[in-house]
Tab-separated table of C-alpha atoms in Angstrom:
chain	number	residue	atom	x	y	z
A	23	MET	CA	0.254	0.001	0.548
A	24	PRO	CA	1.451	3.210	-0.737
A	25	SER	CA	3.198	5.570	2.039
A	26	HIS	CA	0.957	8.984	2.307
A	27	GLN	CA	1.294	11.857	4.494
A	28	PRO	CA	-2.103	13.668	4.630
A	29	LYS	CA	-1.912	17.091	3.357
A	30	ARG	CA	-1.553	20.597	5.805
A	31	THR	CA	-3.578	23.332	5.261
A	32	ALA	CA	-3.285	26.968	5.861
A	33	ARG	CA	-6.571	25.707	8.867
A	34	SER	CA	-4.799	22.611	9.143
A	35	ALA	CA	-0.954	23.312	9.239
A	36	ASP	CA	-0.502	22.282	13.299
A	37	ARG	CA	-4.358	19.732	13.803
A	38	PRO	CA	-5.249	18.067	10.738
A	39	THR	CA	-9.129	18.041	10.093
A	40	LEU	CA	-9.980	14.517	10.797
A	41	LEU	CA	-14.015	13.842	8.787
A	42	LEU	CA	-15.582	11.372	11.379
A	43	THR	CA	-19.068	9.689	10.501
A	44	GLY	CA	-21.162	7.995	12.091
A	45	GLY	CA	-20.427	10.431	15.745
A	46	SER	CA	-23.676	10.802	16.645
A	47	GLY	CA	-23.146	6.397	17.476
A	48	VAL	CA	-21.614	4.758	20.799
A	49	LEU	CA	-18.909	4.296	19.540
A	50	GLY	CA	-18.185	8.164	17.145
A	51	GLN	CA	-19.634	9.652	20.908
A	52	ALA	CA	-16.560	7.670	22.332
A	53	LEU	CA	-14.567	8.574	19.856
A	54	ILE	CA	-14.466	12.136	19.611
A	55	GLU	CA	-13.778	12.385	23.532
A	56	GLU	CA	-10.667	10.606	22.172
A	57	LEU	CA	-9.695	12.839	18.874
A	58	ALA	CA	-11.227	16.228	19.802
A	59	ASP	CA	-8.049	17.455	21.141
A	60	ASP	CA	-5.787	16.634	18.347
A	61	PHE	CA	-7.646	16.487	15.152
A	62	ASP	CA	-9.887	19.834	13.811
A	63	LEU	CA	-13.728	18.121	13.346
A	64	ILE	CA	-16.625	18.078	10.816
A	65	CYS	CA	-19.330	15.083	11.890
A	66	LEU	CA	-21.568	13.906	9.089
A	67	ARG	CA	-25.301	13.545	10.616
A	68	ARG	CA	-28.095	12.563	9.041
A	69	ASN	CA	-30.631	13.867	11.534
A	70	ARG	CA	-30.054	14.022	15.192
A	71	PRO	CA	-27.691	16.588	15.576
A	72	LEU	CA	-25.102	16.525	17.832
A	73	GLN	CA	-24.731	19.342	19.470
A	74	ASP	CA	-20.421	19.304	20.770
A	75	PRO	CA	-19.052	22.648	20.876
A	76	ARG	CA	-15.279	20.557	19.905
A	77	VAL	CA	-16.467	19.367	15.949
A	78	ARG	CA	-18.305	21.082	13.405
A	79	GLU	CA	-21.662	19.600	12.609
A	80	LEU	CA	-22.154	19.008	8.154
A	81	ARG	CA	-25.744	17.753	7.634
A	82	GLY	CA	-25.789	14.812	4.729
A	83	ASP	CA	-26.603	11.927	3.688
A	84	LEU	CA	-24.043	8.357	3.334
A	85	LEU	CA	-26.029	7.124	0.191
A	86	ALA	CA	-26.766	10.104	-1.526
A	87	PRO	CA	-25.432	10.785	-3.976
A	88	ARG	CA	-21.933	13.573	-3.097
A	89	LEU	CA	-23.134	12.011	0.642
A	90	GLY	CA	-26.394	14.650	0.426
A	91	LEU	CA	-24.246	17.590	-0.716
A	92	SER	CA	-24.317	20.284	-3.236
A	93	GLU	CA	-21.262	19.744	-5.369
A	94	VAL	CA	-19.963	22.952	-4.420
A	95	ALA	CA	-19.717	21.638	-0.757
A	96	TRP	CA	-18.570	18.214	-1.554
A	97	GLY	CA	-15.875	19.706	-2.741
A	98	ARG	CA	-15.441	22.446	-0.519
A	99	LEU	CA	-14.667	20.030	1.622
A	100	ALA	CA	-12.516	17.047	0.624
A	101	ASP	CA	-9.978	20.019	-0.460
A	102	GLU	CA	-9.800	20.386	3.549
A	103	VAL	CA	-10.298	16.887	5.437
A	104	ASP	CA	-6.569	15.926	6.059
A	105	ILE	CA	-8.025	12.142	7.062
A	106	VAL	CA	-11.827	10.209	7.244
A	107	LEU	CA	-12.801	7.719	9.960
A	108	HIS	CA	-15.528	5.695	9.267
A	109	SER	CA	-17.282	4.586	12.399
A	110	ALA	CA	-20.952	5.134	10.560
A	111	ALA	CA	-22.866	1.743	10.380
A	112	GLU	CA	-26.268	0.556	10.714
A	113	THR	CA	-25.752	-2.235	13.861
A	114	ASN	CA	-29.499	-2.589	14.767
A	115	TRP	CA	-30.150	-6.619	13.926
A	116	ARG	CA	-33.471	-5.556	13.528
A	117	THR	CA	-33.401	-3.415	10.590
A	118	ALA	CA	-34.350	-5.712	7.008
A	119	PRO	CA	-31.512	-7.300	6.405
A	120	GLU	CA	-31.588	-5.694	2.978
A	121	GLU	CA	-31.156	-2.072	3.982
A	122	ILE	CA	-28.564	-3.289	6.465
A	123	VAL	CA	-26.528	-4.576	3.555
A	124	ARG	CA	-27.587	-0.875	1.292
A	125	THR	CA	-26.028	1.134	4.589
A	126	ASN	CA	-22.916	-0.578	5.371
A	127	THR	CA	-21.880	-0.498	1.954
A	128	THR	CA	-23.269	2.230	0.018
A	129	GLY	CA	-21.841	4.597	2.676
A	130	THR	CA	-18.075	2.828	2.611
A	131	ARG	CA	-19.093	3.347	-0.687
A	132	ALA	CA	-19.609	6.547	-0.715
A	133	VAL	CA	-17.031	8.069	1.175
A	134	LEU	CA	-14.489	5.900	0.392
A	135	GLY	CA	-15.019	7.996	-2.142
A	136	LEU	CA	-14.360	12.087	-0.744
A	137	ALA	CA	-10.971	10.073	0.931
A	138	ALA	CA	-9.668	9.143	-2.646
A	139	ARG	CA	-10.810	13.076	-3.938
A	140	ALA	CA	-8.874	14.396	-0.923
A	141	GLU	CA	-6.149	12.320	-1.378
A	142	ALA	CA	-6.678	11.773	2.319
A	143	PRO	CA	-5.690	7.914	4.221
A	144	PHE	CA	-9.057	5.934	5.176
A	145	TYR	CA	-9.499	3.973	8.632
A	146	LEU	CA	-12.494	1.531	8.204
A	147	VAL	CA	-13.676	0.698	11.903
A	148	SER	CA	-15.712	-2.775	11.089
A	149	THR	CA	-16.014	-5.625	13.367
A	150	ALA	CA	-13.405	-8.784	14.263
A	151	PHE	CA	-16.632	-11.376	14.625
A	152	VAL	CA	-16.574	-10.661	10.417
A	153	ALA	CA	-14.264	-13.598	11.519
A	154	SER	CA	-17.052	-15.131	13.105
A	155	ALA	CA	-19.474	-15.541	9.529
A	156	PRO	CA	-22.585	-17.640	10.921
A	157	ALA	CA	-23.501	-20.837	9.534
A	158	ALA	CA	-26.395	-21.182	6.739
A	159	GLU	CA	-28.913	-22.537	9.549
A	160	ASP	CA	-27.994	-19.573	11.478
A	161	GLY	CA	-28.377	-17.009	8.869
A	162	ARG	CA	-31.758	-18.267	7.875
A	163	ARG	CA	-32.911	-18.052	11.195
A	164	PHE	CA	-31.411	-15.150	12.532
A	165	PRO	CA	-30.985	-13.049	8.846
A	166	GLY	CA	-29.703	-9.255	10.457
A	167	ALA	CA	-27.554	-10.517	12.675
A	168	ALA	CA	-25.593	-12.108	8.595
A	169	ALA	CA	-26.921	-9.922	6.905
A	170	TYR	CA	-24.407	-6.854	9.627
A	171	LEU	CA	-21.470	-9.639	9.422
A	172	ALA	CA	-21.747	-9.540	5.079
A	173	SER	CA	-21.776	-6.043	4.929
A	174	LYS	CA	-19.035	-5.379	6.877
A	175	THR	CA	-17.081	-8.527	5.240
A	176	ALA	CA	-18.248	-5.995	2.132
A	177	ALA	CA	-16.865	-3.233	2.835
A	178	GLU	CA	-13.607	-4.393	4.263
A	179	GLN	CA	-13.089	-5.505	0.186
A	180	MET	CA	-13.882	-2.471	-0.602
A	181	VAL	CA	-11.139	-0.593	1.132
A	182	ARG	CA	-8.347	-3.617	0.354
A	183	GLU	CA	-9.770	-2.227	-3.408
A	184	ALA	CA	-9.663	0.823	-3.229
A	185	GLY	CA	-5.720	0.930	-2.245
A	186	LEU	CA	-5.995	4.365	0.212
A	187	PRO	CA	-3.339	4.740	2.391
A	188	GLY	CA	-5.228	3.770	5.847
A	189	ALA	CA	-6.545	1.182	8.305
A	190	ILE	CA	-9.247	-1.452	8.876
A	191	VAL	CA	-9.684	-1.520	13.155
A	192	ARG	CA	-11.681	-5.019	14.463
A	193	PRO	CA	-13.158	-4.586	17.669
A	194	SER	CA	-15.315	-6.362	19.844
A	195	VAL	CA	-18.674	-5.868	20.828
A	196	VAL	CA	-17.948	-2.104	23.087
A	197	MET	CA	-18.363	-2.514	26.133
A	198	GLY	CA	-18.522	0.747	28.297
A	199	ASP	CA	-15.781	2.894	29.951
A	200	SER	CA	-13.364	0.945	31.457
A	201	VAL	CA	-13.965	4.295	34.619
A	202	THR	CA	-16.805	4.826	35.155
A	203	GLY	CA	-18.272	2.079	33.131
A	204	ARG	CA	-20.300	4.764	30.479
A	205	ILE	CA	-21.776	4.283	28.205
A	206	ALA	CA	-23.641	6.572	25.543
A	207	GLY	CA	-26.304	3.761	24.676
A	208	GLN	CA	-27.487	0.770	25.994
A	209	GLN	CA	-26.412	-2.367	23.862
A	210	GLY	CA	-27.195	-6.078	23.601
A	211	LEU	CA	-24.481	-7.055	26.586
A	212	THR	CA	-24.998	-4.439	29.720
A	213	LYS	CA	-29.004	-5.713	28.447
A	214	THR	CA	-28.550	-9.592	28.785
A	215	LEU	CA	-25.903	-8.855	31.910
A	216	GLY	CA	-28.403	-6.885	33.979
A	217	SER	CA	-30.850	-9.636	32.984
A	218	MET	CA	-28.430	-12.526	34.229
A	219	VAL	CA	-28.093	-10.137	37.533
A	220	LEU	CA	-31.983	-9.697	38.604
A	221	GLY	CA	-31.943	-13.474	36.524
A	222	GLN	CA	-34.071	-13.171	33.893
A	223	VAL	CA	-31.940	-15.206	32.281
A	224	PRO	CA	-32.255	-19.742	32.852
A	225	VAL	CA	-30.842	-20.198	29.275
A	226	LEU	CA	-27.506	-19.334	27.034
A	227	PRO	CA	-26.821	-21.067	24.584
A	228	GLY	CA	-22.291	-22.673	24.668
A	229	ALA	CA	-20.504	-24.825	26.637
A	230	PRO	CA	-18.966	-23.512	29.761
A	231	GLU	CA	-16.082	-22.598	28.384
A	232	ALA	CA	-15.939	-20.960	25.502
A	233	ARG	CA	-16.059	-16.846	25.526
A	234	ILE	CA	-16.879	-13.976	25.089
A	235	ASP	CA	-14.587	-10.759	24.028
A	236	MET	CA	-15.776	-7.480	24.765
A	237	VAL	CA	-13.606	-3.897	25.127
A	238	PRO	CA	-14.091	-1.489	26.712
A	239	GLN	CA	-14.804	2.067	24.814
A	240	ASP	CA	-12.271	3.691	25.774
A	241	PHE	CA	-9.347	0.753	24.610
A	242	VAL	CA	-10.699	0.980	22.132
A	243	THR	CA	-10.622	5.010	21.014
A	244	ARG	CA	-7.555	4.653	22.350
A	245	ALA	CA	-6.186	2.556	19.657
A	246	VAL	CA	-7.403	4.422	17.445
A	247	GLY	CA	-6.288	7.145	18.463
A	248	ASP	CA	-3.417	5.942	18.236
A	249	LEU	CA	-3.746	4.785	14.719
A	250	ILE	CA	-3.632	8.298	12.875
A	251	ARG	CA	-2.228	9.692	15.352
A	252	GLY	CA	0.900	7.368	15.171
A	253	GLY	CA	0.646	8.195	11.172
A	254	VAL	CA	-0.565	4.247	10.235
A	255	ARG	CA	-0.850	3.675	6.758
A	256	GLU	CA	-1.961	-0.006	6.581
A	257	GLY	CA	-2.947	-2.654	8.019
A	258	GLU	CA	-5.907	-5.061	9.958
A	259	PHE	CA	-6.454	-4.479	13.674
A	260	TRP	CA	-7.524	-6.495	16.275
A	261	LEU	CA	-9.128	-4.953	18.848
A	262	THR	CA	-9.770	-6.753	20.862
A	263	ALA	CA	-9.163	-9.347	24.031
A	264	GLY	CA	-7.767	-12.046	22.506
A	265	GLN	CA	-5.962	-14.499	25.476
A	266	GLU	CA	-7.559	-12.484	27.735
A	267	ALA	CA	-11.900	-13.247	26.937
A	268	PRO	CA	-13.657	-14.015	29.554
A	269	PRO	CA	-15.211	-17.508	29.216
A	270	VAL	CA	-18.445	-17.209	29.421
A	271	ARG	CA	-19.159	-19.227	32.825
A	272	GLU	CA	-16.920	-16.059	34.652
A	273	ILE	CA	-19.160	-13.612	33.636
A	274	SER	CA	-21.538	-15.488	35.328
A	275	ASP	CA	-20.415	-15.385	38.551
A	276	ILE	CA	-19.480	-11.876	38.368
A	277	CYS	CA	-22.905	-10.768	37.319
A	278	ALA	CA	-24.244	-13.296	40.825
A	279	GLU	CA	-21.694	-11.453	43.170
A	280	PHE	CA	-23.016	-8.219	41.887
A	281	ALA	CA	-25.530	-8.917	43.286
A	282	VAL	CA	-25.456	-10.197	46.105
A	283	ARG	CA	-23.092	-7.440	46.593
A	284	HIS	CA	-26.927	-4.765	46.369
A	285	GLY	CA	-28.672	-7.285	48.156
A	286	LEU	CA	-29.816	-8.078	45.656
A	287	PRO	CA	-31.196	-12.578	45.969
A	288	GLU	CA	-28.083	-14.534	44.331
A	289	PRO	CA	-29.406	-15.322	40.463
A	290	GLN	CA	-29.763	-19.107	39.562
A	291	ARG	CA	-26.692	-19.193	36.868
A	292	PRO	CA	-27.730	-19.859	33.434
A	293	ARG	CA	-27.635	-22.788	32.120
A	294	LEU	CA	-25.375	-23.883	29.534
A	295	ILE	CA	-26.718	-26.017	26.688
A	296	PRO	CA	-24.961	-26.938	23.773
A	297	VAL	CA	-24.847	-24.843	20.456
A	298	GLU	CA	-25.824	-26.941	18.345
A	299	ALA	CA	-29.075	-28.061	21.207
A	300	VAL	CA	-29.976	-24.049	20.287
A	301	HIS	CA	-31.891	-24.942	16.344
A	302	ARG	CA	-32.587	-28.403	17.900
A	303	LEU	CA	-34.276	-27.025	20.773
A	304	LEU	CA	-33.853	-24.025	22.632
A	305	LEU	CA	-35.853	-22.332	19.258
A	306	PRO	CA	-38.282	-25.024	18.883
A	307	LEU	CA	-39.203	-23.812	21.824
A	308	LEU	CA	-39.770	-20.490	21.290
A	309	GLU	CA	-41.656	-21.158	18.158
A	310	GLY	CA	-44.305	-23.206	20.008
A	311	THR	CA	-44.302	-22.531	23.856
A	312	ALA	CA	-47.700	-20.259	25.369
A	313	MET	CA	-44.071	-19.046	27.319
A	314	PRO	CA	-45.092	-14.825	27.318
A	315	ALA	CA	-43.785	-13.143	24.928
A	316	PRO	CA	-41.913	-11.098	26.906
A	317	VAL	CA	-40.126	-14.014	27.827
A	318	ARG	CA	-39.203	-15.299	24.569
A	319	GLN	CA	-38.261	-12.471	22.765
A	320	ARG	CA	-35.653	-11.953	25.808
A	321	LEU	CA	-34.484	-15.686	24.731
A	322	ARG	CA	-34.425	-15.555	21.176
A	323	HIS	CA	-32.478	-11.929	21.412
A	324	TYR	CA	-29.764	-13.910	23.347
A	325	ALA	CA	-29.724	-16.599	21.260
A	326	GLU	CA	-28.985	-14.818	18.602
A	327	LEU	CA	-26.290	-12.549	20.605
A	328	LEU	CA	-24.585	-14.997	21.722
A	329	LEU	CA	-24.289	-17.737	18.454
A	330	VAL	CA	-22.562	-14.120	16.812
A	331	PHE	CA	-20.958	-13.295	19.818
A	332	GLN	CA	-19.513	-16.600	21.311
A	333	ARG	CA	-16.116	-18.553	19.816
A	334	GLU	CA	-14.093	-21.240	21.735
A	335	LEU	CA	-11.309	-20.048	20.417
A	336	PRO	CA	-9.686	-16.466	20.936
A	337	PHE	CA	-8.899	-13.892	18.611
A	338	ALA	CA	-6.007	-12.508	18.012
A	339	SER	CA	-5.865	-9.701	19.762
A	340	SER	CA	-3.190	-6.016	18.405
A	341	LEU	CA	-3.954	-4.045	21.238
A	342	GLY	CA	-0.893	-3.493	22.901
A	343	ASP	CA	1.356	-4.007	19.863
A	344	PRO	CA	3.076	-0.529	18.376
A	345	ALA	CA	0.656	2.597	17.958
A	346	CYS	CA	-2.457	0.488	18.910
A	347	GLY	CA	-3.600	1.782	22.386
A	348	THR	CA	-3.038	-0.764	26.002
A	349	ARG	CA	-2.844	-4.066	26.282
A	350	LEU	CA	-6.057	-5.397	27.694
A	351	THR	CA	-5.940	-7.945	31.106
A	352	ARG	CA	-8.105	-10.815	32.209
A	353	ALA	CA	-8.092	-7.763	35.599
A	354	ASP	CA	-9.297	-4.826	32.980
A	355	ILE	CA	-11.749	-7.373	31.555
A	356	ARG	CA	-13.772	-7.724	35.406
A	357	ALA	CA	-13.282	-4.626	36.711
A	358	ALA	CA	-15.313	-2.619	33.613
A	359	LEU	CA	-18.049	-5.286	33.908
A	360	VAL	CA	-18.440	-4.060	37.654
A	361	ARG	CA	-17.930	-0.672	36.298
A	362	ASN	CA	-20.662	-1.411	32.868
A	363	LEU	CA	-23.261	-2.821	35.834
A	364	GLU	CA	-22.680	-0.571	38.458
A	365	SER	CA	-23.574	2.969	35.528
A	366	TRP	CA	-26.362	0.099	35.219
A	367	ALA	CA	-27.618	-0.442	37.590
A	368	GLU	CA	-27.751	3.597	38.209
A	369	GLY	CA	-30.244	4.009	36.153
A	370	ARG	CA	-32.234	1.187	37.466
A	371	ALA	CA	-32.643	2.049	41.268
A	372	GLY	CA	-36.140	2.298	40.817
A	373	LEU	CA	-36.153	-1.446	39.197
A	374	LEU	CA	-33.657	-3.096	42.016
A	375	ARG	CA	-35.605	-1.313	45.171
A	376	ARG	CA	-37.936	-3.777	43.829
A	377	HIS	CA	-35.985	-6.514	43.089
A	378	GLY	CA	-34.466	-5.384	47.028
A	379	ALA	CA	-31.457	-4.278	46.182
A	380	ARG	CA	-29.380	-1.564	48.240
A	381	PRO	CA	-28.842	1.627	47.447
A	382	VAL	CA	-25.574	0.783	44.783
A	383	THR	CA	-22.187	2.158	45.980
A	384	ALA	CA	-18.811	2.327	43.899
A	385	THR	CA	-17.327	-1.087	44.100
A	386	THR	CA	-13.509	-0.059	45.706
A	387	PRO	CA	-10.217	-1.357	43.487
A	388	ARG	CA	-9.571	-3.729	46.215
A	389	GLU	CA	-13.405	-4.691	45.430
A	390	LEU	CA	-13.013	-5.694	42.093
A	391	ALA	CA	-9.650	-7.607	42.335
A	392	SER	CA	-10.825	-9.969	44.279
């Protein structure tokens, strides 16, 4: 891949101008926190305003010609931009599969076109789970998840074929901040952990030794920031826990310990069933049972998440490599999980009181290490 240095305009002599897509998303907001001190940020957004004084907002549309900009505005943007970071994506698996694919591929193609015109390095936020392509049966039962993974695989191929300088980054499951536990939007993982605390997850697909690779958002954004600031112009980087990814049984134990520490009844650990039994037993049971619809939907949601996010073997991890953030330890993950649960509980004090919980207090470093 050719070497390339960003343009330097009069405005960006000291602070390069970086175009960020997806700035209003969960990871996008954390990327603004990471990058705002070092770059003049332009955020392309469609509807929801960011209202962040650290960024200049540009209203556009990833699916429209020239990103929804006039020819003059598109050319002006290309002349100004030094670096492009494409984080926008359709991540809601309830969206129609064809719309997921269209958004994530057409959007990538459009932003690549701007980066080529700008002669700017291009960084794509993909997902580590492109390495976990679902089986045909999984794809039929969970078409949204399958479409998401297929669209990310296709987007990566577009980037390779474009031949622009830059990099592909592949985070795994993004958790809340490792210190505060906070995240801009409640993700599927957080909801599942909360349900485990309340004892509302009777079964999970997977063996006890199966891992779930998860990374706090600040570890992800620091790695992305380091790659861009370090001038890395080629490569594919796995922003994952790797060998440190915890097994499902350990995650279940952490949730149970959290419940007891805050005065809740000790929840029954979820029964782990082999993944191959999910299709043969669990999902047919959900389809043919008279159990309440919310319970049935919740169990289907868990099955979908874990069939995609579980891995029996660890990912590779680039964290801690030169210009790629900080290595993640098992203690870091355990502490972040507890912080995420505390943040989850803060917003659900009434619900937890109804279950008998005491007021939530911050966990000490000693407790986190235990």
